CSV table of C-alpha atoms and ligand atoms in Angstrom, one decimal:
chain,number,residue,atom,x,y,z
A,215,UNK,CA,-39.0,-0.9,-17.0
A,216,UNK,CA,-35.6,-2.6,-16.9
A,217,UNK,CA,-34.1,-3.1,-13.4
A,218,UNK,CA,-31.2,-0.8,-12.7
A,219,UNK,CA,-28.1,-2.6,-11.7
A,220,UNK,CA,-25.6,-0.6,-9.7
A,221,UNK,CA,-22.7,-1.9,-7.6
A,222,UNK,CA,-22.6,1.4,-5.7
A,223,UNK,CA,-24.6,2.0,-2.6
A,224,UNK,CA,-28.1,3.1,-3.7
A,225,UNK,CA,-28.5,5.6,-0.8
A,226,UNK,CA,-25.4,7.5,-1.7
A,227,UNK,CA,-26.4,7.7,-5.4
A,228,UNK,CA,-29.9,8.9,-4.4
A,229,UNK,CA,-28.4,11.6,-2.2
A,230,UNK,CA,-26.3,12.9,-5.2
A,231,UNK,CA,-29.3,12.7,-7.5
A,232,UNK,CA,-31.4,14.8,-5.1
A,233,UNK,CA,-28.6,17.4,-4.7
A,234,UNK,CA,-28.4,17.7,-8.5
A,235,UNK,CA,-32.2,17.9,-8.8
A,236,UNK,CA,-32.6,20.6,-6.2
A,237,UNK,CA,-29.8,22.7,-7.6
A,238,UNK,CA,-31.1,25.7,-9.5
A,239,UNK,CA,-28.2,25.9,-11.9
A,240,UNK,CA,-25.1,23.9,-13.0
A,241,UNK,CA,-23.1,26.4,-11.0
A,242,UNK,CA,-24.8,25.2,-7.9
A,243,UNK,CA,-24.1,21.6,-8.9
A,244,UNK,CA,-20.4,22.6,-9.2
A,245,UNK,CA,-20.6,24.1,-5.7
A,246,UNK,CA,-21.9,20.8,-4.5
A,247,UNK,CA,-18.8,19.0,-5.8
A,248,UNK,CA,-16.5,21.6,-4.3
A,249,UNK,CA,-18.4,21.5,-1.0
A,250,UNK,CA,-17.8,17.7,-0.6
A,251,UNK,CA,-14.1,18.2,-1.4
A,252,UNK,CA,-13.8,21.0,1.2
A,253,UNK,CA,-15.7,18.9,3.8
A,254,UNK,CA,-13.2,16.0,3.2
A,255,UNK,CA,-10.2,18.3,3.4
A,256,UNK,CA,-11.4,19.7,6.8
A,257,UNK,CA,-12.2,16.4,8.3
A,258,UNK,CA,-9.6,14.0,6.9
A,259,UNK,CA,-7.0,16.7,6.2
A,260,UNK,CA,-6.9,18.6,9.5
A,261,UNK,CA,-8.8,16.6,12.1
A,262,UNK,CA,-8.3,12.9,11.6
A,263,UNK,CA,-5.5,10.6,12.7
A,264,UNK,CA,-5.2,8.9,9.3
A,265,UNK,CA,-3.7,5.5,9.8
A,266,UNK,CA,-4.5,3.9,6.5
A,267,UNK,CA,-1.5,2.0,5.3
A,268,UNK,CA,-1.9,2.9,1.5
A,269,UNK,CA,-2.0,6.6,2.2
A,270,UNK,CA,0.7,9.3,2.5
A,271,UNK,CA,0.6,13.0,2.5
A,272,UNK,CA,2.4,14.6,-0.5
A,273,UNK,CA,4.9,17.3,0.1
A,274,UNK,CA,3.8,20.9,-0.8
A,275,UNK,CA,5.7,20.9,-4.1
A,276,UNK,CA,4.5,17.4,-5.1
A,277,UNK,CA,0.9,18.4,-4.4
A,278,UNK,CA,1.2,21.7,-6.2
A,279,UNK,CA,2.7,20.1,-9.3
A,280,UNK,CA,-0.5,18.0,-9.7
A,281,UNK,CA,-2.3,21.1,-10.9
A,282,UNK,CA,0.5,22.4,-13.1
A,283,UNK,CA,-0.1,23.8,-16.6
A,284,UNK,CA,1.6,20.7,-18.1
A,285,UNK,CA,-1.3,18.5,-16.9
A,286,UNK,CA,-3.3,19.8,-19.9
A,287,UNK,CA,-0.7,18.7,-22.5
A,288,UNK,CA,-0.7,15.6,-24.6
A,289,UNK,CA,2.4,13.5,-24.9
A,290,UNK,CA,1.8,10.0,-26.0
A,291,UNK,CA,4.8,7.8,-26.9
A,292,UNK,CA,8.4,7.4,-25.7
A,293,UNK,CA,10.6,10.3,-24.7
A,294,UNK,CA,12.3,12.1,-27.7
A,295,UNK,CA,11.4,14.3,-30.6
A,296,UNK,CA,10.8,11.4,-33.1
A,297,UNK,CA,8.9,9.0,-30.8
A,298,UNK,CA,6.0,11.2,-29.9
A,299,UNK,CA,2.8,11.6,-31.8
A,300,UNK,CA,2.6,15.3,-31.0
A,301,UNK,CA,4.8,18.4,-31.5
A,302,UNK,CA,5.5,20.8,-28.7
A,303,UNK,CA,6.9,18.3,-26.3
A,304,UNK,CA,10.4,19.8,-25.9
A,305,UNK,CA,9.9,20.6,-22.1
A,306,UNK,CA,7.7,17.6,-21.5
A,307,UNK,CA,10.7,15.5,-22.7
A,308,UNK,CA,12.8,17.3,-20.1
A,309,UNK,CA,10.3,16.6,-17.3
A,310,UNK,CA,9.9,12.9,-18.2
A,311,UNK,CA,13.6,12.3,-18.7
A,312,UNK,CA,14.3,13.8,-15.3
A,313,UNK,CA,11.6,11.6,-13.8
A,314,UNK,CA,13.1,8.4,-15.4
A,315,UNK,CA,16.6,9.2,-14.3
A,316,UNK,CA,15.5,10.2,-10.8
A,317,UNK,CA,13.6,6.9,-10.4
A,318,UNK,CA,16.7,4.9,-11.5
A,319,UNK,CA,18.7,6.9,-8.9
A,320,UNK,CA,16.3,6.3,-6.1
A,321,UNK,CA,15.8,2.6,-6.7
A,322,UNK,CA,19.4,1.8,-7.8
A,323,UNK,CA,18.0,0.3,-11.0
A,324,UNK,CA,19.2,0.4,-14.5
A,325,UNK,CA,15.8,1.0,-16.0
A,326,UNK,CA,12.6,2.7,-14.9
A,327,UNK,CA,9.3,3.8,-16.5
A,328,UNK,CA,7.2,6.7,-15.4
A,329,UNK,CA,4.0,6.2,-17.4
A,330,UNK,CA,1.9,4.0,-15.2
A,331,UNK,CA,-1.3,5.7,-14.0
A,332,UNK,CA,-1.7,3.0,-11.4
A,333,UNK,CA,0.5,0.3,-9.9
A,334,UNK,CA,-2.4,-2.1,-10.9
A,335,UNK,CA,-1.5,-1.2,-14.6
A,336,UNK,CA,2.2,-1.9,-13.7
A,337,UNK,CA,1.2,-5.4,-12.7
A,338,UNK,CA,-0.8,-5.9,-15.9
A,339,UNK,CA,2.4,-4.6,-17.7
A,340,UNK,CA,4.5,-7.3,-16.1
A,341,UNK,CA,2.0,-10.1,-16.9
A,342,UNK,CA,1.6,-8.8,-20.5
A,343,UNK,CA,5.3,-8.7,-21.1
A,344,UNK,CA,6.5,-11.7,-19.2
A,345,UNK,CA,3.8,-14.4,-19.5
A,346,UNK,CA,1.6,-16.0,-22.1
A,347,UNK,CA,-2.0,-16.9,-21.6
A,348,UNK,CA,-2.2,-20.4,-20.0
A,349,UNK,CA,1.1,-20.0,-18.1
A,350,UNK,CA,1.2,-20.7,-14.4
A,351,UNK,CA,2.1,-18.0,-11.9
A,352,UNK,CA,2.2,-18.2,-8.1
A,353,UNK,CA,1.1,-15.5,-5.7
A,354,UNK,CA,0.0,-14.9,-2.1
A,355,UNK,CA,-3.7,-15.4,-1.2
A,356,UNK,CA,-5.5,-12.4,0.2
A,357,UNK,CA,-5.7,-13.7,3.8
A,358,UNK,CA,-1.9,-13.9,3.7
A,359,UNK,CA,-1.7,-10.4,2.4
A,360,UNK,CA,-1.9,-10.9,-1.3
A,361,UNK,CA,-3.6,-8.4,-3.6
A,362,UNK,CA,-6.2,-8.9,-6.3
A,363,UNK,CA,-3.8,-7.6,-9.0
A,364,UNK,CA,-1.9,-10.9,-8.7
A,365,UNK,CA,-4.9,-13.2,-8.3
A,366,UNK,CA,-7.5,-14.6,-10.7
A,367,UNK,CA,-9.9,-11.7,-10.1
A,368,UNK,CA,-7.2,-9.1,-11.2
A,369,UNK,CA,-4.8,-8.5,-14.1
A,370,UNK,CA,-3.3,-12.0,-13.7
A,371,UNK,CA,-6.7,-13.4,-14.4
A,372,UNK,CA,-7.4,-11.1,-17.3
A,373,UNK,CA,-4.2,-12.3,-18.9
A,374,UNK,CA,-5.6,-15.9,-18.7
A,375,UNK,CA,-3.0,-17.2,-16.3
A,376,UNK,CA,-3.3,-20.1,-14.0
A,377,UNK,CA,-2.9,-18.6,-10.5
A,378,UNK,CA,-1.6,-20.9,-7.8
A,379,UNK,CA,-0.9,-20.1,-4.1
A,380,UNK,CA,2.5,-19.4,-2.6
A,381,UNK,CA,2.4,-21.5,0.6
A,382,UNK,CA,2.8,-19.4,3.6
A,383,UNK,CA,3.7,-20.0,7.3
A,384,UNK,CA,0.8,-18.2,9.1
A,385,UNK,CA,2.8,-17.7,12.3
A,386,UNK,CA,6.1,-16.6,10.9
A,387,UNK,CA,4.2,-14.5,8.2
A,388,UNK,CA,6.6,-15.5,5.5
A,389,UNK,CA,6.9,-18.1,2.7
A,390,UNK,CA,7.0,-21.8,3.8
A,391,UNK,CA,10.0,-22.5,1.7
A,392,UNK,CA,9.9,-26.3,1.9
A,393,UNK,CA,6.2,-26.4,0.8
A,394,UNK,CA,7.0,-23.7,-1.8
A,395,UNK,CA,9.9,-25.8,-3.3
A,396,UNK,CA,7.6,-28.8,-3.6
A,397,UNK,CA,4.7,-26.9,-5.2
A,398,UNK,CA,7.0,-24.9,-7.5
A,399,UNK,CA,8.9,-27.9,-8.8
A,400,UNK,CA,5.6,-29.5,-9.6
A,401,UNK,CA,3.9,-26.4,-11.1
A,402,UNK,CA,6.9,-24.8,-12.8
A,403,UNK,CA,5.5,-21.2,-12.6
A,404,UNK,CA,6.7,-18.7,-15.2
A,405,UNK,CA,6.5,-16.0,-12.6
A,406,UNK,CA,6.3,-15.9,-8.8
A,407,UNK,CA,4.7,-12.7,-7.6
A,408,UNK,CA,5.9,-11.7,-4.2
A,409,UNK,CA,4.9,-8.7,-2.2
A,410,UNK,CA,1.7,-8.0,-0.4
A,411,UNK,CA,-0.8,-5.5,0.9
A,412,UNK,CA,-0.5,-6.8,4.4
A,413,UNK,CA,3.2,-6.8,4.9
A,414,UNK,CA,5.1,-7.0,8.1
A,415,UNK,CA,8.4,-8.8,7.3
A,416,UNK,CA,10.8,-9.3,4.4
A,417,UNK,CA,10.2,-12.3,2.0
A,418,UNK,CA,12.8,-14.9,1.0
A,419,UNK,CA,13.4,-13.4,-2.5
A,420,UNK,CA,17.0,-14.9,-3.0
A,421,UNK,CA,15.8,-18.4,-2.0
A,422,UNK,CA,12.8,-18.4,-4.3
A,423,UNK,CA,14.9,-17.0,-7.2
A,424,UNK,CA,17.2,-20.1,-6.8
A,425,UNK,CA,14.3,-22.6,-6.5
A,426,UNK,CA,12.6,-21.4,-9.8
A,427,UNK,CA,15.7,-20.7,-11.8
A,428,UNK,CA,16.1,-24.3,-13.3
A,429,UNK,CA,13.1,-23.9,-15.6
A,430,UNK,CA,13.6,-20.1,-16.3
A,431,UNK,CA,11.0,-19.0,-13.7
A,432,UNK,CA,11.4,-15.4,-12.5
A,433,UNK,CA,10.5,-13.4,-9.4
A,434,UNK,CA,8.2,-10.4,-9.8
A,435,UNK,CA,8.2,-8.2,-6.7
A,436,UNK,CA,5.0,-6.3,-6.3
A,437,UNK,CA,6.4,-3.6,-3.9
A,438,UNK,CA,3.2,-1.5,-3.9
A,439,UNK,CA,3.3,-0.9,-0.2
A,440,UNK,CA,7.1,-1.2,0.5
A,441,UNK,CA,8.2,1.1,-2.4
A,442,UNK,CA,9.2,4.0,-0.1
A,443,UNK,CA,10.8,1.7,2.5
A,444,UNK,CA,12.9,0.1,-0.3
A,445,UNK,CA,14.0,3.5,-1.6
A,446,UNK,CA,14.8,4.6,1.9
A,447,UNK,CA,16.9,1.6,2.6
A,448,UNK,CA,14.6,0.3,5.3
A,449,UNK,CA,13.5,-3.0,3.7
A,450,UNK,CA,15.0,-5.7,1.6
A,451,UNK,CA,16.0,-4.6,-1.9
A,452,UNK,CA,14.2,-7.0,-4.2
A,453,UNK,CA,16.1,-6.2,-7.4
A,454,UNK,CA,19.5,-6.6,-5.6
A,455,UNK,CA,18.2,-10.0,-4.3
A,456,UNK,CA,17.5,-11.2,-7.8
A,457,UNK,CA,13.9,-10.2,-8.6
A,458,UNK,CA,13.6,-9.6,-12.3
A,459,UNK,CA,11.2,-6.7,-12.1
A,460,UNK,CA,9.6,-4.6,-9.4
A,461,UNK,CA,6.4,-2.5,-9.5
A,462,UNK,CA,5.1,-0.3,-6.8
A,463,UNK,CA,2.5,2.4,-5.9
A,464,UNK,CA,3.9,5.9,-6.0
A,465,UNK,CA,1.3,7.1,-3.5
A,466,UNK,CA,1.8,4.6,-0.7
A,467,UNK,CA,5.0,4.8,1.5
A,468,UNK,CA,6.8,6.6,-1.4
A,469,UNK,CA,4.5,9.6,-0.7
A,470,UNK,CA,4.3,10.7,-4.4
A,471,UNK,CA,1.2,11.2,-6.5
A,472,UNK,CA,-1.2,8.1,-6.6
A,473,UNK,CA,0.1,6.1,-9.6
A,474,UNK,CA,2.7,3.4,-10.4
A,475,UNK,CA,6.4,2.9,-10.8
A,476,UNK,CA,8.2,0.0,-12.5
A,477,UNK,CA,12.0,-0.7,-12.4
A,478,UNK,CA,14.2,-3.5,-13.7
A,479,UNK,CA,17.9,-4.3,-14.4
A,480,UNK,CA,17.8,-6.9,-17.2
A,481,UNK,CA,18.2,-5.2,-20.7
A,482,UNK,CA,16.3,-8.0,-22.4
A,483,UNK,CA,13.2,-6.9,-20.5
A,484,UNK,CA,13.3,-3.3,-21.7
A,485,UNK,CA,11.6,-3.9,-25.0
A,486,UNK,CA,8.8,-6.2,-23.8
A,487,UNK,CA,8.0,-4.1,-20.7
A,488,UNK,CA,8.1,-0.7,-22.4
A,489,UNK,CA,6.1,-1.7,-25.4
A,490,UNK,CA,3.5,-3.3,-23.0
A,491,UNK,CA,3.3,0.2,-21.4
A,492,UNK,CA,3.1,2.1,-24.8
A,493,UNK,CA,1.2,1.5,-27.0
A,494,UNK,CA,-0.6,-1.3,-25.1
A,495,UNK,CA,-1.6,0.0,-21.7
A,496,UNK,CA,-0.9,3.8,-21.4
A,497,UNK,CA,-1.6,6.6,-23.8
A,498,UNK,CA,-2.0,10.0,-22.2
A,499,UNK,CA,-0.1,9.4,-19.0
A,500,UNK,CA,-0.7,12.7,-17.1
A,501,UNK,CA,2.5,14.7,-17.3
A,502,UNK,CA,1.5,16.8,-14.3
A,503,UNK,CA,1.6,13.5,-12.4
A,504,UNK,CA,5.0,12.7,-13.9
A,505,UNK,CA,6.4,16.0,-12.7
A,506,UNK,CA,5.0,15.4,-9.2
A,507,UNK,CA,6.6,11.9,-9.3
A,508,UNK,CA,9.9,13.3,-10.3
A,509,UNK,CA,9.8,15.9,-7.5
A,510,UNK,CA,8.8,13.2,-5.0
A,511,UNK,CA,11.9,11.1,-6.1
A,512,UNK,CA,14.2,14.1,-5.6
A,513,UNK,CA,12.8,14.8,-2.1
A,514,UNK,CA,13.3,11.1,-1.4
A,515,UNK,CA,17.0,11.4,-2.1
A,516,UNK,CA,17.2,14.1,0.6
A,517,UNK,CA,14.8,12.9,3.2
A,518,UNK,CA,13.7,9.3,2.4
A,519,UNK,CA,16.1,7.4,4.7
A,520,UNK,CA,15.2,9.4,7.8
A,521,UNK,CA,11.5,9.5,7.0
A,522,UNK,CA,11.2,5.8,6.3
A,523,UNK,CA,13.3,4.8,9.4
A,524,UNK,CA,10.9,6.8,11.6
A,525,UNK,CA,7.9,5.2,9.9
A,526,UNK,CA,9.1,1.7,10.9
A,527,UNK,CA,10.1,2.8,14.4
A,528,UNK,CA,6.6,4.3,14.8
A,529,UNK,CA,4.9,1.1,13.6
A,530,UNK,CA,6.9,-0.9,16.0
A,531,UNK,CA,6.1,1.4,18.9
A,532,UNK,CA,2.4,1.5,18.0
A,533,UNK,CA,2.2,-2.3,17.8
A,534,UNK,CA,4.0,-2.8,21.1
A,535,UNK,CA,1.8,-0.3,22.9
A,536,UNK,CA,-1.4,-1.8,21.5
A,537,UNK,CA,-0.2,-5.3,22.6
A,538,UNK,CA,0.6,-3.9,26.0
A,539,UNK,CA,-3.0,-2.5,26.3
A,540,UNK,CA,-4.3,-6.1,25.6
A,541,UNK,CA,-5.0,-6.0,21.8
A,542,UNK,CA,-3.5,-9.0,20.1
A,543,UNK,CA,-1.0,-8.0,17.4
A,544,UNK,CA,0.4,-10.2,14.6
A,545,UNK,CA,4.1,-10.9,14.6
A,546,UNK,CA,4.6,-10.1,18.3
A,547,UNK,CA,7.3,-12.8,18.6
A,548,UNK,CA,9.3,-11.2,15.8
A,549,UNK,CA,9.2,-7.6,17.0
A,550,UNK,CA,5.8,-6.9,15.4
A,551,UNK,CA,6.8,-5.4,12.1
A,552,UNK,CA,9.7,-4.3,9.8
A,553,UNK,CA,7.4,-2.0,7.7
A,554,UNK,CA,4.9,0.9,8.1
A,555,UNK,CA,2.2,-1.5,9.2
A,556,UNK,CA,0.9,-3.1,12.4
A,557,UNK,CA,-1.8,-5.7,12.2
A,558,UNK,CA,-4.3,-6.2,15.0
A,559,UNK,CA,-6.4,-9.3,15.6
A,560,UNK,CA,-9.7,-7.9,16.8
A,561,UNK,CA,-11.9,-11.0,16.6
A,562,UNK,CA,-12.4,-10.8,20.3
A,563,UNK,CA,-13.7,-7.2,20.0
A,564,UNK,CA,-16.3,-7.7,17.3
A,565,UNK,CA,-14.1,-8.0,14.2
A,566,UNK,CA,-12.5,-5.6,11.8
A,567,UNK,CA,-15.5,-3.9,10.3
A,568,UNK,CA,-17.1,-3.1,13.6
A,569,UNK,CA,-13.9,-1.9,15.2
A,570,UNK,CA,-12.9,0.3,12.2
A,571,UNK,CA,-16.3,1.9,12.3
A,572,UNK,CA,-16.1,2.6,16.0
A,573,UNK,CA,-12.7,4.2,15.6
A,574,UNK,CA,-13.9,6.3,12.7
A,575,UNK,CA,-16.4,7.8,15.1
A,576,UNK,CA,-13.3,9.0,17.1
A,577,UNK,CA,-11.6,10.4,13.9
A,578,UNK,CA,-9.1,7.5,13.9
A,579,UNK,CA,-9.1,6.0,10.4
A,580,UNK,CA,-7.9,2.4,9.9
A,581,UNK,CA,-9.0,-0.4,7.6
A,582,UNK,CA,-10.6,-3.8,8.3
A,583,UNK,CA,-8.2,-6.5,7.1
A,584,UNK,CA,-8.2,-10.2,6.4
A,585,UNK,CA,-6.1,-12.3,8.8
A,586,UNK,CA,-4.3,-15.5,7.9
A,587,UNK,CA,-7.1,-17.4,9.8
A,588,UNK,CA,-9.9,-15.8,7.7
A,589,UNK,CA,-11.6,-17.7,5.0
A,590,UNK,CA,-13.5,-16.5,1.9
A,591,UNK,CA,-16.7,-16.4,4.0
A,592,UNK,CA,-15.1,-13.6,6.1
A,593,UNK,CA,-14.3,-11.3,3.2
A,594,UNK,CA,-16.6,-8.5,4.1
A,595,UNK,CA,-16.3,-9.0,7.9
A,596,UNK,CA,-12.6,-10.0,8.4
A,597,UNK,CA,-11.0,-10.4,11.8
A,598,UNK,CA,-8.3,-7.9,11.6
A,599,UNK,CA,-7.3,-4.2,11.4
A,600,UNK,CA,-4.4,-2.8,9.4
A,601,UNK,CA,-2.8,0.3,10.9
A,602,UNK,CA,-0.2,2.3,9.0
A,603,UNK,CA,2.1,5.0,10.3
A,604,UNK,CA,3.2,6.8,7.1
A,605,UNK,CA,1.0,9.9,7.5
A,606,UNK,CA,1.3,10.5,11.2
A,607,UNK,CA,5.1,10.2,10.8
A,608,UNK,CA,5.2,12.8,8.0
A,609,UNK,CA,3.3,15.2,10.4
A,610,UNK,CA,6.2,14.8,12.7
A,611,UNK,CA,4.9,12.4,15.2
A,612,UNK,CA,7.3,10.0,17.0
A,613,UNK,CA,7.2,7.2,19.5
A,614,UNK,CA,5.6,9.2,22.4
A,615,UNK,CA,2.7,10.1,20.1
A,616,UNK,CA,2.3,6.4,19.1
A,617,UNK,CA,1.8,5.6,22.8
A,618,UNK,CA,-1.0,8.3,22.8
A,619,UNK,CA,-2.6,6.9,19.7
A,620,UNK,CA,-2.5,3.4,21.1
A,621,UNK,CA,-4.2,4.6,24.3
A,622,UNK,CA,-6.9,6.3,22.2
A,623,UNK,CA,-7.5,3.1,20.3
A,624,UNK,CA,-7.6,1.0,23.5
A,625,UNK,CA,-10.0,3.6,25.0
A,626,UNK,CA,-12.4,3.0,22.1
A,627,UNK,CA,-12.0,-0.7,21.6
A,628,UNK,CA,-11.4,-2.1,25.1
A,629,UNK,CA,-12.7,0.5,27.5
A,630,UNK,CA,-15.7,1.7,25.4
A,631,UNK,CA,-15.0,5.3,26.2
A,632,UNK,CA,-17.4,7.3,24.2
A,633,UNK,CA,-16.1,8.0,20.7
A,634,UNK,CA,-17.0,11.7,20.9
A,635,UNK,CA,-14.7,12.1,23.9
A,636,UNK,CA,-11.8,10.3,22.2
A,637,UNK,CA,-12.4,12.3,19.1
A,638,UNK,CA,-11.7,15.6,20.9
A,639,UNK,CA,-8.3,14.2,22.0
A,640,UNK,CA,-7.6,12.8,18.5
A,641,UNK,CA,-8.3,16.2,16.9
A,642,UNK,CA,-6.1,18.0,19.5
A,643,UNK,CA,-3.2,15.7,18.8
A,644,UNK,CA,-3.6,16.1,15.1
A,645,UNK,CA,-3.7,19.9,15.4
A,646,UNK,CA,-0.6,20.0,17.5
A,647,UNK,CA,1.4,18.7,14.5
A,648,UNK,CA,0.5,21.3,11.8
A,649,UNK,CA,3.3,21.0,9.4
A,650,UNK,CA,4.8,18.3,7.1
A,651,UNK,CA,8.3,17.0,7.7
A,652,UNK,CA,10.9,15.3,5.5
A,653,UNK,CA,10.4,17.6,2.6
A,654,UNK,CA,11.4,21.0,1.2
A,655,UNK,CA,9.2,24.0,1.4
A,656,UNK,CA,7.0,24.7,-1.6
A,657,UNK,CA,9.3,25.3,-4.6
A,658,UNK,CA,9.1,28.6,-6.3
A,659,UNK,CA,7.2,28.1,-9.6
A,660,UNK,CA,5.3,25.1,-8.4
A,661,UNK,CA,2.4,27.1,-6.9
A,662,UNK,CA,-1.0,26.0,-8.2
A,663,UNK,CA,-1.8,29.4,-9.8
A,664,UNK,CA,0.7,28.7,-12.5
B,176,PLP,C1,-2.2,-1.2,-3.6
B,176,PLP,C2,-1.7,-2.4,-4.2
B,176,PLP,C3,-1.7,-2.5,-5.6
B,176,PLP,C4,-2.4,-1.6,-6.5
B,176,PLP,O1,-1.8,-0.4,-6.6
B,176,PLP,P1,-2.5,1.0,-7.1
B,176,PLP,O2,-1.4,2.0,-7.2
B,176,PLP,O3,-3.6,1.3,-6.1
B,176,PLP,O4,-3.0,0.6,-8.4
B,176,PLP,C5,-1.1,-3.6,-6.2
B,176,PLP,N1,-0.5,-4.6,-5.4
B,176,PLP,C6,-0.5,-4.5,-4.1
B,176,PLP,C7,0.2,-5.6,-3.3
B,176,PLP,C8,-1.1,-3.4,-3.4
B,176,PLP,O5,-1.1,-3.4,-2.1
């Protein structure tokens, strides 16, 4: 018999197989699926302190629109009666046009596209439209915060690009501009991808635009994490600083449905970027998701600035409190962070994997994270933790609650207080903030039953 090759954990798959085998009917199998969803909703949705930087709770309207009737409709193509394959798209055109115009409004951009089912696809769109196989691009390595989507193992690699490293200053956590200028003048990259998954401080977009301009090089800002901060005016505005194009994840700080956004100002990019999206990389693009994205953009116009400002204040307060407890935090000499993230160096406490697991036992959810000092050997067991404040902020928590959360974390990591005891405190804190802030109440007509 041929050996089975699975990348997934064999124990988890065996568990599912057994549940399916003992089920007496497909109905019971369905109940198994729903049961797991409900268990997650109870635990992660109402008990945990969710501090994962890529997560954000959607507003009631955004969440309800994800199950809207329109999610069953097909609408390939560009907006308009002649550019679609299918008839019956009159109101879908309205939804999509509203989404595009709201995205332009929120990002102060001349052009936007709404059809990216993931920001990863947005990055592939950029590489498809703006590079040719064999070109050189530069991006941040993963220990410096870079993401696989801009590295050889992601879309940049699929496009057949030569990927070189943007030199970084590991203490200042920003680009080493002198070293960058030397490498870039030698390598003459077509694109320089800036933006990172570990992101504490702004990057020198203007300076890099100037350095690479002589040979027609352009800056691509991957704002996956910072998208909401940018829309809320709490971070550098990459397009205004000269980036040619920006992508981002709609479900990270932007707090929309998990998917992608792309914006640009240069009219000559419209044709290549939009034709890379359709017909190359997107077909059925989930119009329910587009409706939810449009609603998230509208709510951002009303609440984004206050919401994002509090996220950053909370991240700064959390980082400062953790450092005061004796946990080493990155960027301490620069005020810790200008984003929704705080990065802890927990090598002295067993490393990121061990500490993240300990905290999970106390219903405090964070992720292990590579540190600038980590090497490829440390990939699975990196030295750091990434802690994000988006969700706890939307539940209404402010600086005093960040002090409490820091004390819980210190209890687990430094004082080895039993996780079960800390868990009770974490649940109590979460339950004392039962409603979402920075959004409108559920819009009439958006209820799931429709
Ligand atoms: C999360 C992330 C992505 C991928 O975004 P998805 O929306 O998850 O596809 C791309 N780039 C960076 C820097 C990221 O952090």
